[in-house]
Coordinates of C-alpha atoms in Angstrom, one line a residue:
Chain A
X29 CA 81.2 27.3 106.5
X30 CA 82.5 25.0 104.5
X31 CA 83.7 21.5 106.1
X32 CA 87.1 20.4 105.2
X33 CA 87.9 17.5 102.8
X34 CA 90.1 16.0 105.6
X35 CA 89.3 12.7 108.4
X36 CA 88.2 15.1 110.7
X37 CA 85.9 16.8 108.8
X38 CA 83.1 16.6 112.0
X39 CA 85.3 20.0 113.4
X40 CA 83.7 23.1 112.0
X41 CA 86.5 25.5 110.8
X42 CA 89.2 26.8 113.1
X43 CA 87.5 24.3 116.2
X44 CA 85.3 26.3 117.4
X45 CA 81.4 26.3 116.1
X46 CA 80.1 29.8 114.4
X47 CA 77.9 30.7 117.3
X48 CA 80.6 31.2 119.6
X49 CA 83.1 32.5 117.7
X50 CA 80.4 35.3 117.0
X51 CA 80.2 35.6 120.7
X52 CA 83.7 35.7 120.9
X53 CA 84.0 38.7 118.0
X54 CA 81.5 40.8 119.7
X55 CA 83.7 40.5 123.3
X56 CA 86.6 41.9 121.0
X57 CA 84.4 44.6 118.9
X58 CA 83.3 45.8 122.6
X59 CA 87.1 45.7 123.2
X60 CA 88.1 47.3 120.8
X61 CA 86.1 50.2 121.4
X62 CA 87.0 50.6 124.7
X63 CA 90.6 49.8 124.6
X64 CA 92.4 48.4 127.8
X65 CA 88.9 47.2 128.7
X66 CA 88.2 43.5 130.6
X67 CA 85.2 42.4 128.6
X68 CA 84.0 38.8 129.9
X69 CA 83.1 36.4 127.5
X70 CA 82.0 32.4 127.8
X71 CA 85.4 30.8 127.2
X72 CA 84.8 27.5 125.9
X73 CA 86.7 24.1 126.5
X74 CA 89.7 24.0 124.1
X75 CA 91.9 21.1 123.6
X76 CA 94.6 21.8 125.5
X77 CA 94.9 22.5 129.1
X78 CA 94.5 26.2 131.0
X79 CA 98.0 27.7 131.2
X80 CA 99.0 26.7 127.9
X81 CA 96.6 29.6 125.6
X82 CA 93.3 28.8 125.4
X83 CA 92.2 31.9 125.5
X84 CA 94.9 33.0 122.7
X85 CA 93.8 30.2 120.7
X86 CA 90.2 31.3 120.8
X87 CA 90.7 34.6 119.9
X88 CA 92.6 33.6 117.1
X89 CA 89.9 30.7 116.1
X90 CA 87.5 33.7 116.0
X91 CA 89.0 36.2 113.4
X92 CA 91.5 33.7 111.4
X93 CA 89.7 33.5 107.5
X94 CA 91.1 31.1 104.8
X95 CA 93.5 33.2 103.4
X96 CA 95.4 34.5 106.9
X97 CA 98.8 33.7 107.3
X98 CA 99.6 32.4 110.8
X99 CA 102.7 32.5 113.1
X100 CA 103.3 31.4 116.4
X101 CA 105.7 32.0 119.1
X102 CA 106.4 30.8 122.7
X103 CA 108.6 33.3 124.8
X104 CA 109.6 34.5 121.2
X105 CA 110.5 31.0 119.7
X106 CA 108.5 29.5 117.2
X107 CA 110.3 25.9 117.8
X108 CA 108.9 25.7 121.2
X109 CA 106.2 22.8 122.0
X110 CA 103.2 25.0 122.3
X111 CA 104.3 27.0 119.2
X112 CA 104.6 23.9 117.6
X113 CA 101.7 22.6 118.5
X114 CA 99.2 25.4 118.0
X115 CA 100.6 26.1 114.6
X116 CA 100.0 22.3 113.9
X117 CA 96.5 22.8 115.5
X118 CA 95.5 25.6 112.8
X119 CA 97.0 23.8 110.2
X120 CA 94.7 21.0 110.8
X121 CA 91.3 22.1 111.7
X122 CA 92.0 25.6 109.8
X123 CA 94.0 24.5 106.7
X124 CA 95.6 27.6 107.0
X125 CA 98.8 28.6 105.8
X126 CA 101.3 29.0 108.4
X127 CA 105.1 31.1 108.8
X128 CA 107.9 31.7 111.1
X129 CA 107.9 34.8 109.6
X130 CA 106.9 37.8 111.2
X131 CA 106.8 40.1 108.0
X132 CA 104.9 37.5 106.1
X133 CA 102.6 36.7 108.9
X134 CA 98.6 38.1 109.5
X135 CA 98.2 36.5 113.0
X136 CA 101.0 36.3 114.8
X137 CA 99.6 34.5 118.1
X138 CA 101.8 35.4 120.8
X139 CA 103.1 33.7 124.0
X140 CA 104.8 36.2 126.3
X141 CA 106.6 38.5 123.7
X142 CA 106.5 41.0 120.4
X143 CA 108.4 40.4 117.8
X144 CA 111.7 42.5 117.2
X145 CA 110.9 42.9 113.0
X146 CA 108.1 46.4 113.8
X147 CA 104.5 45.0 113.0
X148 CA 102.7 47.1 110.4
X149 CA 99.0 47.8 109.7
X150 CA 96.8 45.4 109.0
X151 CA 98.7 42.6 111.6
X152 CA 97.2 41.1 114.5
X153 CA 98.7 40.4 116.9
X154 CA 96.8 37.9 120.1
X155 CA 98.4 37.7 122.9
X156 CA 97.9 34.8 125.3
X157 CA 96.9 36.0 128.8
X158 CA 97.7 34.0 132.3
X159 CA 95.6 36.5 134.4
X160 CA 94.6 40.0 133.2
X161 CA 93.5 41.6 136.4
X162 CA 96.5 44.3 136.7
X163 CA 94.9 44.8 140.3
X164 CA 94.5 41.0 141.6
X165 CA 97.4 40.4 143.2
X166 CA 96.8 43.2 145.2
X167 CA 93.2 43.5 145.2
X168 CA 91.5 39.5 145.5
X169 CA 88.1 40.9 145.6
X170 CA 87.1 41.0 141.6
X171 CA 84.0 43.3 142.6
X172 CA 86.0 45.2 144.6
X173 CA 88.9 45.4 141.3
X174 CA 85.9 45.6 139.0
X175 CA 84.8 48.9 140.8
X176 CA 88.1 50.6 140.8
X177 CA 88.2 50.1 137.1
X178 CA 85.2 51.4 137.1
X179 CA 86.0 54.4 139.0
X180 CA 89.3 54.7 137.9
X181 CA 91.5 54.3 141.6
X182 CA 94.9 53.1 140.9
X183 CA 96.8 54.4 143.7
X184 CA 97.1 50.4 144.5
X185 CA 99.1 50.1 141.4
X186 CA 102.0 53.0 142.5
X187 CA 101.8 50.9 145.9
X188 CA 103.0 47.8 144.2
X189 CA 105.7 50.1 142.2
X190 CA 106.3 51.9 145.5
X191 CA 107.6 48.4 147.4
X192 CA 109.3 47.4 144.8
X193 CA 111.7 50.8 145.3
X194 CA 111.5 50.6 148.6
X195 CA 112.6 46.6 148.7
X196 CA 114.9 46.9 146.0
X197 CA 116.0 50.5 145.4
X198 CA 114.5 50.7 142.3
X199 CA 111.2 49.1 140.1
X200 CA 111.7 45.4 140.0
X201 CA 108.6 44.9 138.0
X202 CA 110.2 42.9 134.9
X203 CA 107.2 41.8 133.4
X204 CA 104.0 42.0 133.0
X205 CA 104.5 45.8 133.9
X206 CA 101.3 47.6 134.2
X207 CA 100.3 50.4 131.4
X208 CA 98.1 52.7 131.5
X209 CA 96.0 52.9 127.9
X210 CA 94.4 56.2 126.9
X211 CA 95.4 58.0 130.0
X212 CA 92.1 56.1 131.3
X213 CA 92.4 51.9 131.8
X214 CA 95.1 50.1 133.9
X215 CA 96.1 47.2 131.7
X216 CA 98.4 43.9 132.1
X217 CA 100.2 44.0 129.0
X218 CA 99.9 39.8 129.7
X219 CA 103.5 38.9 131.0
X220 CA 105.9 40.4 128.0
X221 CA 108.7 41.6 129.6
X222 CA 108.4 44.9 130.1
X223 CA 111.6 46.0 127.5
X224 CA 108.0 45.5 125.0
X225 CA 106.0 47.5 126.5
X226 CA 107.6 50.7 124.0
X227 CA 106.5 48.5 121.6
X228 CA 103.0 48.5 122.3
X229 CA 102.8 51.8 122.5
X230 CA 101.0 53.7 119.0
X231 CA 101.6 50.2 117.5
X232 CA 100.0 50.3 113.9
X233 CA 99.1 46.3 114.4
X234 CA 95.7 45.4 116.1
X235 CA 96.4 43.9 119.7
X236 CA 94.0 41.6 120.9
X237 CA 94.4 39.7 124.3
X238 CA 92.5 36.5 125.7
X239 CA 92.6 35.0 128.9
X240 CA 90.9 31.4 128.5
X241 CA 90.6 30.2 132.4
X242 CA 90.2 33.7 133.6
X243 CA 87.4 34.4 130.1
X244 CA 88.2 38.1 129.5
X245 CA 89.4 39.7 126.1
X246 CA 90.8 42.9 126.3
X247 CA 91.8 45.0 123.3
X248 CA 94.3 47.8 121.6
X249 CA 93.5 49.3 118.1
X250 CA 96.4 50.3 116.3
X251 CA 97.7 53.1 117.5
X252 CA 96.5 53.9 121.5
X253 CA 98.4 55.1 123.9
X254 CA 100.0 52.6 125.8
X255 CA 102.4 54.5 129.1
X256 CA 103.7 52.2 131.5
X257 CA 103.3 53.6 134.8
X258 CA 106.7 55.3 137.1
X259 CA 107.2 57.1 139.3
X260 CA 109.0 61.2 138.2
X261 CA 111.8 60.2 140.4
X262 CA 111.9 56.7 139.5
X263 CA 110.9 57.0 135.7
X264 CA 109.9 53.9 133.6
X265 CA 113.2 52.2 132.0
X266 CA 113.7 49.1 130.0
X267 CA 115.8 46.4 130.6
X268 CA 119.8 46.8 129.0
X269 CA 121.9 44.3 128.0
X270 CA 125.9 44.8 128.0
X271 CA 126.6 42.5 125.1
X272 CA 125.0 41.4 122.1
X273 CA 123.0 38.5 121.4
X274 CA 125.8 35.7 121.0
X275 CA 124.5 33.6 117.5
X276 CA 123.9 36.8 115.8
X277 CA 125.4 39.8 117.5
X278 CA 122.1 41.5 117.7
X279 CA 121.6 45.1 119.7
X280 CA 118.8 46.6 121.5
X281 CA 117.1 43.4 121.3
X282 CA 115.6 41.5 124.0
X283 CA 117.9 37.9 125.1
X284 CA 117.3 35.1 127.1
X285 CA 120.7 33.1 128.7
X286 CA 120.9 29.3 127.8
X287 CA 122.4 27.7 129.6
X288 CA 125.8 25.7 127.7
X289 CA 127.2 23.2 130.3
X290 CA 127.5 21.9 133.8
X291 CA 130.4 25.0 134.9
X292 CA 128.3 27.8 134.5
X293 CA 129.3 28.3 130.9
X294 CA 126.2 30.5 129.4
X295 CA 125.2 33.3 126.5
X296 CA 122.8 35.2 126.0
X297 CA 120.8 34.8 122.0
X298 CA 118.3 36.5 120.7
X299 CA 114.7 35.1 122.2
X300 CA 113.0 36.2 119.1
X301 CA 114.2 33.3 116.8
X302 CA 113.1 34.6 113.4
X303 CA 114.6 38.0 114.2
X304 CA 118.2 35.8 114.9
X305 CA 117.9 33.3 112.0
X306 CA 117.0 36.5 109.6
X307 CA 120.0 38.3 110.7
X308 CA 122.3 35.1 110.6
X309 CA 121.0 34.9 107.2
X310 CA 122.5 38.4 106.6
X311 CA 125.5 37.6 107.5
X312 CA 125.9 39.0 110.8
X313 CA 127.7 36.3 113.1
X314 CA 127.9 36.7 117.1
X315 CA 131.2 35.1 118.8
X316 CA 129.6 31.7 119.6
X317 CA 127.7 31.3 116.2
X318 CA 128.5 27.7 115.1
X319 CA 129.9 28.9 111.6
X320 CA 132.9 30.8 113.1
X321 CA 135.9 30.5 110.6
X322 CA 138.0 28.4 112.4
X323 CA 141.1 31.3 111.6
X324 CA 139.7 33.5 114.2
X325 CA 140.0 30.4 116.9
X326 CA 144.0 29.8 115.7
X327 CA 144.7 33.4 116.8
X328 CA 144.6 33.1 120.1
X329 CA 148.3 32.7 122.0
X330 CA 149.3 29.1 122.3
X331 CA 151.8 28.5 125.6
Chain B
X7 CA 85.5 77.2 165.5
X8 CA 83.2 78.0 162.8
X9 CA 79.6 79.0 162.8
X10 CA 78.1 76.2 160.7
X11 CA 78.6 72.3 161.6
X12 CA 80.8 70.0 159.5
X13 CA 77.8 67.2 159.5
X14 CA 74.0 67.8 159.8
X15 CA 72.7 64.3 160.5
X16 CA 68.6 64.1 160.6
X17 CA 66.2 61.3 161.7
X18 CA 68.7 58.4 160.4
X19 CA 66.9 54.8 160.5
X20 CA 68.6 52.1 159.2
X21 CA 66.4 48.3 159.5
X22 CA 67.4 45.1 159.3
X23 CA 64.1 43.9 157.8
X24 CA 61.6 44.3 160.8
X25 CA 65.2 44.6 163.3
X26 CA 65.7 48.4 164.2
X27 CA 69.8 48.8 163.5
X28 CA 69.4 52.5 164.5
X29 CA 66.3 54.9 164.6
X30 CA 65.8 58.4 164.3
X31 CA 69.2 59.2 165.1
X32 CA 69.2 63.0 165.0
X33 CA 72.7 65.6 165.3
X34 CA 75.1 67.9 164.1
X35 CA 79.0 67.7 164.1
X36 CA 81.0 70.6 164.4
X37 CA 84.3 71.2 163.6
X38 CA 87.0 70.1 165.8
X39 CA 84.6 68.1 167.9
X40 CA 85.1 64.6 169.3
X41 CA 81.8 63.1 169.3
X42 CA 81.5 59.5 171.4
X43 CA 78.9 57.1 170.9
X44 CA 78.7 54.9 174.2
X45 CA 75.9 51.7 174.7
X46 CA 76.5 48.2 174.7
X47 CA 77.1 45.8 172.5
X48 CA 74.0 45.7 169.9
X49 CA 72.8 48.9 171.0
X50 CA 73.0 50.2 167.7
X51 CA 76.5 52.5 167.5
X52 CA 78.6 50.5 165.0
X53 CA 75.1 50.9 162.6
X54 CA 74.9 54.3 163.0
X55 CA 78.8 55.0 162.1
X56 CA 78.9 52.7 159.2
X57 CA 75.6 54.4 158.2
X58 CA 77.2 58.0 158.5
X59 CA 80.9 57.0 157.1
X60 CA 78.6 55.4 153.9
X61 CA 79.6 51.9 153.8
X62 CA 76.4 51.6 154.7
X63 CA 73.0 53.2 153.1
X64 CA 70.5 53.9 156.0
X65 CA 66.8 52.9 155.1
X66 CA 65.2 56.5 155.7
X67 CA 66.7 60.4 156.9
X68 CA 69.3 62.5 155.5
X69 CA 73.2 63.6 156.5
X70 CA 74.8 66.3 155.1
X71 CA 78.6 67.1 154.8
X72 CA 79.9 70.5 154.7
X73 CA 82.8 69.9 151.8
X74 CA 86.1 71.8 151.8
X75 CA 84.0 75.1 149.7
X76 CA 81.8 74.9 152.5
X77 CA 78.8 74.0 150.1
X78 CA 76.6 71.3 152.3
X79 CA 75.9 67.9 150.3
X80 CA 73.8 65.3 151.6
X81 CA 75.8 61.9 151.5
X82 CA 73.7 59.0 149.9
X83 CA 73.1 61.4 146.9
X84 CA 76.2 61.8 145.6
X85 CA 77.6 59.1 143.3
X86 CA 79.8 56.7 144.6
X87 CA 83.0 57.7 142.7
X88 CA 82.6 61.1 145.5
X89 CA 81.6 58.9 148.0
X90 CA 85.2 57.1 148.0
X91 CA 86.9 60.3 147.1
X92 CA 85.6 61.7 150.3
X93 CA 86.7 58.4 152.4
X94 CA 90.2 58.5 150.9
X95 CA 91.3 62.2 151.2
X96 CA 88.5 64.1 153.7
X97 CA 87.7 61.6 155.8
X98 CA 89.2 58.5 157.9
X99 CA 88.0 55.2 159.2
X100 CA 89.3 53.6 161.8
X101 CA 88.9 49.8 162.0
X102 CA 89.0 48.5 165.5
X103 CA 90.7 45.3 164.3
X104 CA 93.5 46.6 162.0
X105 CA 93.9 44.5 159.6
X106 CA 90.5 45.7 158.7
X107 CA 92.0 48.7 157.5
X108 CA 95.6 48.2 156.8
X109 CA 97.1 46.4 153.7
X110 CA 98.9 43.2 155.8
X111 CA 101.3 42.3 152.3
X112 CA 102.3 45.6 152.1
X113 CA 105.1 47.6 154.1
X114 CA 104.2 50.3 156.8
X115 CA 105.6 53.2 154.2
X116 CA 103.5 51.5 151.3
X117 CA 100.8 51.6 153.6
X118 CA 100.3 55.3 154.9
X119 CA 101.3 56.2 151.1
X120 CA 98.6 54.8 149.8
X121 CA 95.8 57.4 150.2
X122 CA 99.0 59.7 148.6
X123 CA 99.3 57.9 145.3
X124 CA 95.8 57.3 145.6
X125 CA 95.2 60.9 144.8
X126 CA 97.7 61.7 142.5
X127 CA 101.4 61.6 144.2
X128 CA 103.8 60.4 141.7
X129 CA 107.2 60.9 143.5
X130 CA 108.5 58.7 145.1
X131 CA 111.1 60.6 147.5
X132 CA 108.0 62.5 148.7
X133 CA 105.8 60.4 149.1
X134 CA 108.2 58.2 151.2
X135 CA 109.6 61.6 153.2
X136 CA 105.7 62.0 154.0
X137 CA 105.8 58.4 155.5
X138 CA 108.7 58.6 157.9
X139 CA 106.7 61.8 159.3
X140 CA 103.7 60.0 159.8
X141 CA 105.4 56.7 160.8
X142 CA 107.6 59.4 163.8
X143 CA 104.0 61.2 164.7
X144 CA 102.6 58.0 165.6
X145 CA 105.4 56.8 167.7
X146 CA 106.9 53.7 165.1
X147 CA 110.9 54.2 164.6
X148 CA 112.5 54.8 161.0
X149 CA 113.8 51.8 160.5
X150 CA 110.6 49.8 160.4
X151 CA 109.1 51.2 157.6
X152 CA 109.7 48.8 155.5
X153 CA 108.3 46.1 157.6
X154 CA 104.7 44.7 156.5
X155 CA 102.1 45.5 159.6
X156 CA 102.4 41.4 160.2
X157 CA 105.3 42.0 162.3
X158 CA 104.2 44.9 164.2
X159 CA 102.2 44.5 168.1
X160 CA 99.0 45.3 168.4
X161 CA 99.2 48.7 169.7
X162 CA 101.3 49.3 167.0
X163 CA 99.1 48.5 163.5
X164 CA 97.1 50.6 165.6
X165 CA 98.6 53.3 165.4
X166 CA 100.3 52.7 161.7
X167 CA 96.6 52.6 161.0
X168 CA 95.6 55.8 162.7
X169 CA 99.0 57.6 160.6
X170 CA 97.3 55.5 157.0
X171 CA 94.0 57.6 157.5
X172 CA 95.4 60.9 159.0
X173 CA 97.8 60.9 156.3
X174 CA 95.5 63.4 153.7
X175 CA 94.9 65.7 156.3
X176 CA 90.8 64.6 156.5
X177 CA 88.9 66.5 158.4
X178 CA 86.4 63.9 159.8
X179 CA 88.2 60.8 161.3
X180 CA 85.5 57.7 162.4
X181 CA 86.6 55.4 165.1
X182 CA 85.2 52.0 166.1
X183 CA 86.1 50.9 169.2
X184 CA 90.2 52.5 168.4
X185 CA 91.5 50.5 171.6
X186 CA 89.5 47.6 171.5
X187 CA 91.3 44.6 172.0
X188 CA 94.9 46.6 173.6
X189 CA 96.3 46.1 177.3
X190 CA 95.0 48.9 179.3
X191 CA 99.0 50.8 179.4
X192 CA 99.0 50.4 175.4
X193 CA 95.0 52.1 175.6
X194 CA 96.5 54.5 177.9
X195 CA 99.3 56.0 175.5
X196 CA 97.3 55.5 172.1
X197 CA 94.8 57.4 173.5
X198 CA 97.6 60.1 174.9
X199 CA 98.6 60.3 171.1
X200 CA 95.0 60.5 169.9
X201 CA 94.4 63.1 171.7
X202 CA 97.5 64.9 171.0
X203 CA 96.8 64.3 167.3
X204 CA 92.9 65.6 167.4
X205 CA 94.1 68.8 169.2
X206 CA 97.1 69.5 167.1
X207 CA 95.2 68.8 163.4
X208 CA 91.5 70.2 164.7
X209 CA 90.0 67.3 163.6
X210 CA 86.2 66.6 164.4
X211 CA 86.0 62.6 165.3
X212 CA 83.2 60.2 165.5
X213 CA 84.2 57.7 168.4
X214 CA 82.0 54.7 168.9
X215 CA 83.3 52.7 172.2
X216 CA 81.4 50.7 174.9
X217 CA 84.7 51.9 177.3
X218 CA 83.1 55.2 179.1
X219 CA 86.7 56.0 180.4
X220 CA 87.8 56.1 176.5
X221 CA 85.0 58.5 176.1
X222 CA 85.4 60.8 178.6
X223 CA 89.5 61.3 177.6
X224 CA 88.5 61.5 174.1
X225 CA 85.7 63.4 173.9
X226 CA 83.4 66.5 174.2
X227 CA 80.1 65.3 173.7
X228 CA 78.6 62.1 174.4
X229 CA 75.5 59.8 172.5
X230 CA 74.4 57.4 174.9
X231 CA 72.6 54.5 172.5
X232 CA 70.3 51.5 173.8
X233 CA 68.3 49.6 171.8
X234 CA 68.8 51.4 168.3
X235 CA 67.3 54.6 169.7
X236 CA 69.6 57.5 171.5
X237 CA 68.4 57.9 174.6
X238 CA 70.4 60.7 176.4
X239 CA 72.6 62.7 174.9
X240 CA 75.1 66.0 176.4
X241 CA 78.4 67.6 177.1
X242 CA 80.7 64.3 178.4
X243 CA 81.1 65.5 181.7
X244 CA 77.5 66.3 182.5
X245 CA 76.5 62.6 180.9
X246 CA 78.9 60.7 183.4
X247 CA 79.0 63.4 186.4
X248 CA 74.8 63.7 186.3
X249 CA 73.3 60.5 184.5
X250 CA 69.9 61.5 183.7
X251 CA 67.9 58.5 181.5
X252 CA 67.6 55.3 183.7
X253 CA 70.1 53.2 181.3
X254 CA 72.8 55.5 181.3
X255 CA 72.6 55.5 185.3
X256 CA 72.7 52.2 184.8
X257 CA 75.7 52.6 182.5
X258 CA 78.0 54.5 184.6
X259 CA 76.9 53.0 188.1
X260 CA 78.2 49.5 186.2
X261 CA 81.9 50.7 185.4
X262 CA 84.3 49.0 188.0
X263 CA 86.1 50.5 190.3
X264 CA 90.1 49.4 191.3

């Protein structure tokens, strides 16, 4: 590839060398061919610690081209350290355009959220995955979990859900909620809230999952069936919020709790910052939006 | 009893390098029959049991099992998927140490329910009702259903392990020293319970034990092993009351009299 005319010209395009990218692309292609299957790959050392998205970064580096537009989110937000750093990293080593707008991005690297704005065909969503094995906490032996996947022995996954109901009266797993892909492999959707599981189902976008420390890549091609596991008498359901976003008044979106002071003051706001900003630009106002007209405050009784 | 055996074992041998694990063991096991395998430590009892339960592949010999459809299938020619399916539906395996056979970090109810969920049961209420039923059958109180086996005594753990194995209605259960490590009064109750369950459910069982009293209580037939070979076999009462092989005579005369 062409060297960059900058002071870091010693780096190859998108940081990784071409042989490594080819190896990772082969793993991605295999993952796409077998949806939900964890493909081992030779994960490289990246200039960041494990747990900060080394898997996602390697996947992004292998698929990104000079014409791509990259968006990076961390828990839905474009403006937190991890998101800002990874975005700056690719801007520097691949010289690509970056954006915070979901609709304009061609590649979205995400840590634990799926954007609220519906994804479209042609977009690629890259997940950073800490622990790719959904059976890991129930069965510590890798040899055994591989066998269980091979033989489709997934009874154990329901043991976990059974335990949830026995202890809490309902399925208390709220993130990393196990899903079954195309009726075959059980997959960990990475620690996204289960609120996002339905968005994975038959998504028109390509979804790629990279786990750097665990050295696994898996994938969901567009329009793949993704079914969340459940019991007949305890069906899968997503979280609901009893109030809309405090800033943009959005409903049916995933909200974060933000602490306001030391006296128990808090508010719920969109976890997807891009979505929240877009709505405020369109004139939606929540009850704690900063531009609240002062007239509203004067309507309070003064006694 | 049916007119065909449940398990046919022919010339089964297992070698560990040049050492003998067990050598040319042959027998038939009939439905509802309890066979005890006795012998001293290192006589090949556990090797034999592991080979029969397909946890270990033998060096030579065959074992065929009569499936529910009446067809005999050769165990060592089945695919691993079929063998594992058999092990969690039609078979049970009771380990000497309950920690090997239980999931110690999930509740008693989930331990019993795991096999049901593994064969596709997806109704929480029904799974739980079955678990409650089985816990009461092995004399564990209902209110312990959400406790982890870690909080159970040795005897309770062993009873829980038995419930976990029997919940899918197996036809053949392998037991490796089921009463080992339990004190005598707990042993007595466990044996009583096992005897009741085996009779009620018409289970066939292969029980490995070094305790002749356990063999006497549980089994109808027994095999005595020494150095990997079967030295004597026959009806339990006959073997214990009228031992013929010199080793069996030694074994029977070694029982401590209280």
